[in-house]
PDB file of C-alpha atoms in Angstrom:
ATOM      1  CA  UNK L   1     -45.606   0.133  79.848  1.00  0.00           C
ATOM      2  CA  UNK L   2     -47.882   1.095  77.024  1.00  0.00           C
ATOM      3  CA  UNK L   3     -47.944  -0.902  73.823  1.00  0.00           C
ATOM      4  CA  UNK L   4     -48.729   0.952  70.604  1.00  0.00           C
ATOM      5  CA  UNK L   5     -50.428  -0.973  67.857  1.00  0.00           C
ATOM      6  CA  UNK L   6     -48.831  -0.542  64.471  1.00  0.00           C
ATOM      7  CA  UNK L   7     -50.684   1.899  62.280  1.00  0.00           C
ATOM      8  CA  UNK L   8     -52.836   0.358  59.610  1.00  0.00           C
ATOM      9  CA  UNK L   9     -51.577   1.292  56.145  1.00  0.00           C
ATOM     10  CA  UNK L  10     -53.702   3.894  54.431  1.00  0.00           C
ATOM     11  CA  UNK L  11     -54.752   1.774  51.451  1.00  0.00           C
ATOM     12  CA  UNK L  12     -57.497   2.661  49.052  1.00  0.00           C
ATOM     13  CA  UNK L  13     -59.758  -0.186  47.968  1.00  0.00           C
ATOM     14  CA  UNK L  14     -60.903  -0.331  44.349  1.00  0.00           C
ATOM     15  CA  UNK L  15     -64.056  -2.307  43.631  1.00  0.00           C
ATOM     16  CA  UNK L  16     -64.461  -3.493  40.060  1.00  0.00           C
ATOM     17  CA  UNK L  17     -67.864  -4.107  38.521  1.00  0.00           C
ATOM     18  CA  UNK L  18     -67.245  -3.620  34.836  1.00  0.00           C
ATOM     19  CA  UNK L  19     -68.292  -5.523  31.740  1.00  0.00           C
ATOM     20  CA  UNK L  20     -64.907  -7.267  31.710  1.00  0.00           C
ATOM     21  CA  UNK L  21     -64.858  -8.210  35.418  1.00  0.00           C
ATOM     22  CA  UNK L  22     -67.419  -8.414  38.221  1.00  0.00           C
ATOM     23  CA  UNK L  23     -67.065  -8.501  42.014  1.00  0.00           C
ATOM     24  CA  UNK L  24     -63.294  -8.040  42.043  1.00  0.00           C
ATOM     25  CA  UNK L  25     -61.474  -5.702  44.407  1.00  0.00           C
ATOM     26  CA  UNK L  26     -57.910  -4.700  45.067  1.00  0.00           C
ATOM     27  CA  UNK L  27     -55.981  -2.320  47.287  1.00  0.00           C
ATOM     28  CA  UNK L  28     -53.826   0.519  46.074  1.00  0.00           C
ATOM     29  CA  UNK L  29     -50.720   0.191  48.217  1.00  0.00           C
ATOM     30  CA  UNK L  30     -48.397   2.541  46.306  1.00  0.00           C
ATOM     31  CA  UNK L  31     -48.854   6.067  44.961  1.00  0.00           C
ATOM     32  CA  UNK L  32     -49.981   6.281  41.342  1.00  0.00           C
ATOM     33  CA  UNK L  33     -47.057   6.049  38.941  1.00  0.00           C
ATOM     34  CA  UNK L  34     -44.495   5.495  41.711  1.00  0.00           C
ATOM     35  CA  UNK L  35     -42.462   2.813  43.440  1.00  0.00           C
ATOM     36  CA  UNK L  36     -42.189   0.382  40.529  1.00  0.00           C
ATOM     37  CA  UNK L  37     -39.947  -2.654  40.759  1.00  0.00           C
ATOM     38  CA  UNK L  38     -36.428  -1.504  39.827  1.00  0.00           C
ATOM     39  CA  UNK L  39     -36.450  -3.854  36.813  1.00  0.00           C
ATOM     40  CA  UNK L  40     -39.616  -2.276  35.416  1.00  0.00           C
ATOM     41  CA  UNK L  41     -39.000   0.997  33.580  1.00  0.00           C
ATOM     42  CA  UNK L  42     -42.022   1.846  31.424  1.00  0.00           C
ATOM     43  CA  UNK L  43     -41.641   4.661  28.940  1.00  0.00           C
ATOM     44  CA  UNK L  44     -45.330   5.575  28.776  1.00  0.00           C
ATOM     45  CA  UNK L  45     -48.119   5.792  31.321  1.00  0.00           C
ATOM     46  CA  UNK L  46     -51.480   4.126  30.659  1.00  0.00           C
ATOM     47  CA  UNK L  47     -52.913   7.591  29.982  1.00  0.00           C
ATOM     48  CA  UNK L  48     -50.251   8.249  27.346  1.00  0.00           C
ATOM     49  CA  UNK L  49     -50.770   4.839  25.751  1.00  0.00           C
ATOM     50  CA  UNK L  50     -54.530   5.350  25.582  1.00  0.00           C
ATOM     51  CA  UNK L  51     -53.972   8.791  24.072  1.00  0.00           C
ATOM     52  CA  UNK L  52     -51.803   7.232  21.355  1.00  0.00           C
ATOM     53  CA  UNK L  53     -54.618   4.859  20.412  1.00  0.00           C
ATOM     54  CA  UNK L  54     -53.299   1.603  21.828  1.00  0.00           C
ATOM     55  CA  UNK L  55     -55.302  -1.341  20.453  1.00  0.00           C
ATOM     56  CA  UNK L  56     -56.935   0.934  17.882  1.00  0.00           C
ATOM     57  CA  UNK L  57     -59.348   2.247  20.499  1.00  0.00           C
ATOM     58  CA  UNK L  58     -60.893  -1.166  21.071  1.00  0.00           C
ATOM     59  CA  UNK L  59     -59.432  -2.244  24.423  1.00  0.00           C
ATOM     60  CA  UNK L  60     -62.213  -0.868  26.600  1.00  0.00           C
ATOM     61  CA  UNK L  61     -65.817  -0.857  25.386  1.00  0.00           C
ATOM     62  CA  UNK L  62     -66.469   2.203  27.530  1.00  0.00           C
ATOM     63  CA  UNK L  63     -64.585   4.264  30.074  1.00  0.00           C
ATOM     64  CA  UNK L  64     -63.930   2.008  33.097  1.00  0.00           C
ATOM     65  CA  UNK L  65     -64.902   3.477  36.449  1.00  0.00           C
ATOM     66  CA  UNK L  66     -61.911   1.882  38.179  1.00  0.00           C
ATOM     67  CA  UNK L  67     -59.413   4.252  36.517  1.00  0.00           C
ATOM     68  CA  UNK L  68     -59.094   8.022  36.676  1.00  0.00           C
ATOM     69  CA  UNK L  69     -61.417   9.850  34.278  1.00  0.00           C
ATOM     70  CA  UNK L  70     -58.414  11.963  33.307  1.00  0.00           C
ATOM     71  CA  UNK L  71     -56.824   8.934  31.609  1.00  0.00           C
ATOM     72  CA  UNK L  72     -59.658   8.923  29.078  1.00  0.00           C
ATOM     73  CA  UNK L  73     -59.890  12.625  28.312  1.00  0.00           C
ATOM     74  CA  UNK L  74     -59.693  13.034  24.534  1.00  0.00           C
ATOM     75  CA  UNK L  75     -59.310   9.258  24.015  1.00  0.00           C
ATOM     76  CA  UNK L  76     -61.181   7.964  21.007  1.00  0.00           C
ATOM     77  CA  UNK L  77     -62.777   4.553  21.455  1.00  0.00           C
ATOM     78  CA  UNK L  78     -63.628   2.376  18.480  1.00  0.00           C
ATOM     79  CA  UNK L  79     -67.292   2.632  17.540  1.00  0.00           C
ATOM     80  CA  UNK L  80     -67.332  -0.968  16.284  1.00  0.00           C
ATOM     81  CA  UNK L  81     -65.412  -2.527  19.200  1.00  0.00           C
ATOM     82  CA  UNK L  82     -62.854  -3.711  16.646  1.00  0.00           C
ATOM     83  CA  UNK L  83     -59.433  -2.109  16.352  1.00  0.00           C
ATOM     84  CA  UNK L  84     -59.513   0.892  14.061  1.00  0.00           C
ATOM     85  CA  UNK L  85     -56.045   1.516  12.609  1.00  0.00           C
ATOM     86  CA  UNK L  86     -56.944   5.186  12.049  1.00  0.00           C
ATOM     87  CA  UNK L  87     -57.125   5.614  15.850  1.00  0.00           C
ATOM     88  CA  UNK L  88     -53.652   4.148  16.374  1.00  0.00           C
ATOM     89  CA  UNK L  89     -50.716   6.583  16.411  1.00  0.00           C
ATOM     90  CA  UNK L  90     -48.896   4.501  13.764  1.00  0.00           C
ATOM     91  CA  UNK L  91     -52.095   3.939  11.741  1.00  0.00           C
ATOM     92  CA  UNK L  92     -51.736   0.151  11.899  1.00  0.00           C
ATOM     93  CA  UNK L  93     -53.602  -2.718  13.529  1.00  0.00           C
ATOM     94  CA  UNK L  94     -50.941  -3.976  15.924  1.00  0.00           C
ATOM     95  CA  UNK L  95     -52.974  -6.273  18.140  1.00  0.00           C
ATOM     96  CA  UNK L  96     -54.328  -9.776  18.355  1.00  0.00           C
ATOM     97  CA  UNK L  97     -57.774 -10.616  19.628  1.00  0.00           C
ATOM     98  CA  UNK L  98     -58.422 -11.441  23.272  1.00  0.00           C
ATOM     99  CA  UNK L  99     -59.451 -14.923  22.114  1.00  0.00           C
ATOM    100  CA  UNK L 100     -55.926 -15.523  20.740  1.00  0.00           C
ATOM    101  CA  UNK L 101     -54.409 -14.513  24.076  1.00  0.00           C
ATOM    102  CA  UNK L 102     -56.845 -16.745  25.991  1.00  0.00           C
ATOM    103  CA  UNK L 103     -56.164 -19.712  23.712  1.00  0.00           C
ATOM    104  CA  UNK L 104     -52.411 -19.354  24.254  1.00  0.00           C
ATOM    105  CA  UNK L 105     -52.864 -19.204  28.046  1.00  0.00           C
ATOM    106  CA  UNK L 106     -51.460 -15.685  28.346  1.00  0.00           C
ATOM    107  CA  UNK L 107     -54.341 -14.343  30.453  1.00  0.00           C
ATOM    108  CA  UNK L 108     -54.370 -14.425  34.245  1.00  0.00           C
ATOM    109  CA  UNK L 109     -57.958 -14.485  35.600  1.00  0.00           C
ATOM    110  CA  UNK L 110     -57.264 -11.542  37.938  1.00  0.00           C
ATOM    111  CA  UNK L 111     -56.592  -9.383  34.862  1.00  0.00           C
ATOM    112  CA  UNK L 112     -59.004 -10.841  32.292  1.00  0.00           C
ATOM    113  CA  UNK L 113     -58.072  -8.358  29.559  1.00  0.00           C
ATOM    114  CA  UNK L 114     -54.369  -9.139  29.698  1.00  0.00           C
ATOM    115  CA  UNK L 115     -51.160  -7.214  30.159  1.00  0.00           C
ATOM    116  CA  UNK L 116     -52.532  -3.719  29.647  1.00  0.00           C
ATOM    117  CA  UNK L 117     -55.153  -4.178  32.376  1.00  0.00           C
ATOM    118  CA  UNK L 118     -52.372  -5.478  34.647  1.00  0.00           C
ATOM    119  CA  UNK L 119     -50.256  -2.428  33.775  1.00  0.00           C
ATOM    120  CA  UNK L 120     -53.113   0.036  34.426  1.00  0.00           C
ATOM    121  CA  UNK L 121     -53.673  -1.485  37.858  1.00  0.00           C
ATOM    122  CA  UNK L 122     -49.951  -1.678  38.652  1.00  0.00           C
ATOM    123  CA  UNK L 123     -49.483   1.941  37.594  1.00  0.00           C
ATOM    124  CA  UNK L 124     -52.450   2.944  39.750  1.00  0.00           C
ATOM    125  CA  UNK L 125     -50.777   1.332  42.788  1.00  0.00           C
ATOM    126  CA  UNK L 126     -51.880  -2.305  43.029  1.00  0.00           C
ATOM    127  CA  UNK L 127     -49.119  -4.763  43.865  1.00  0.00           C
ATOM    128  CA  UNK L 128     -49.345  -8.546  43.618  1.00  0.00           C
ATOM    129  CA  UNK L 129     -45.772  -9.839  44.062  1.00  0.00           C
ATOM    130  CA  UNK L 130     -46.038 -13.181  42.251  1.00  0.00           C
ATOM    131  CA  UNK L 131     -48.022 -11.741  39.368  1.00  0.00           C
ATOM    132  CA  UNK L 132     -45.974  -8.562  39.100  1.00  0.00           C
ATOM    133  CA  UNK L 133     -42.726 -10.487  39.015  1.00  0.00           C
TER     134      UNK L 133
END
């Protein structure tokens, strides 16, 4: 009798060495933009949110290598690294600083820039059950 080993899942490993996080890696275990938890029904993709000027163009200091280049096509980043209301779709500053989020304990170390970084990675295909829940 022959025993067949189970096939290893075909995961893609992402290695992060960015200004906001060093020496972090994760596996993409789901197709991009698919297989979300049934309770999670986002209306916009990260690409769409970036295109609408989320955080006034100040979320990323430069285009991160961990995400598809296509997400950043035609995205305007703030020149001053501060939110620029003119870059936001609604022309308002609708964000708090990262320091406020850190002080309130709303930041998980695996996603040091907060919920939007989590969402970008989740959308891309990373799954971390306890964190995602």
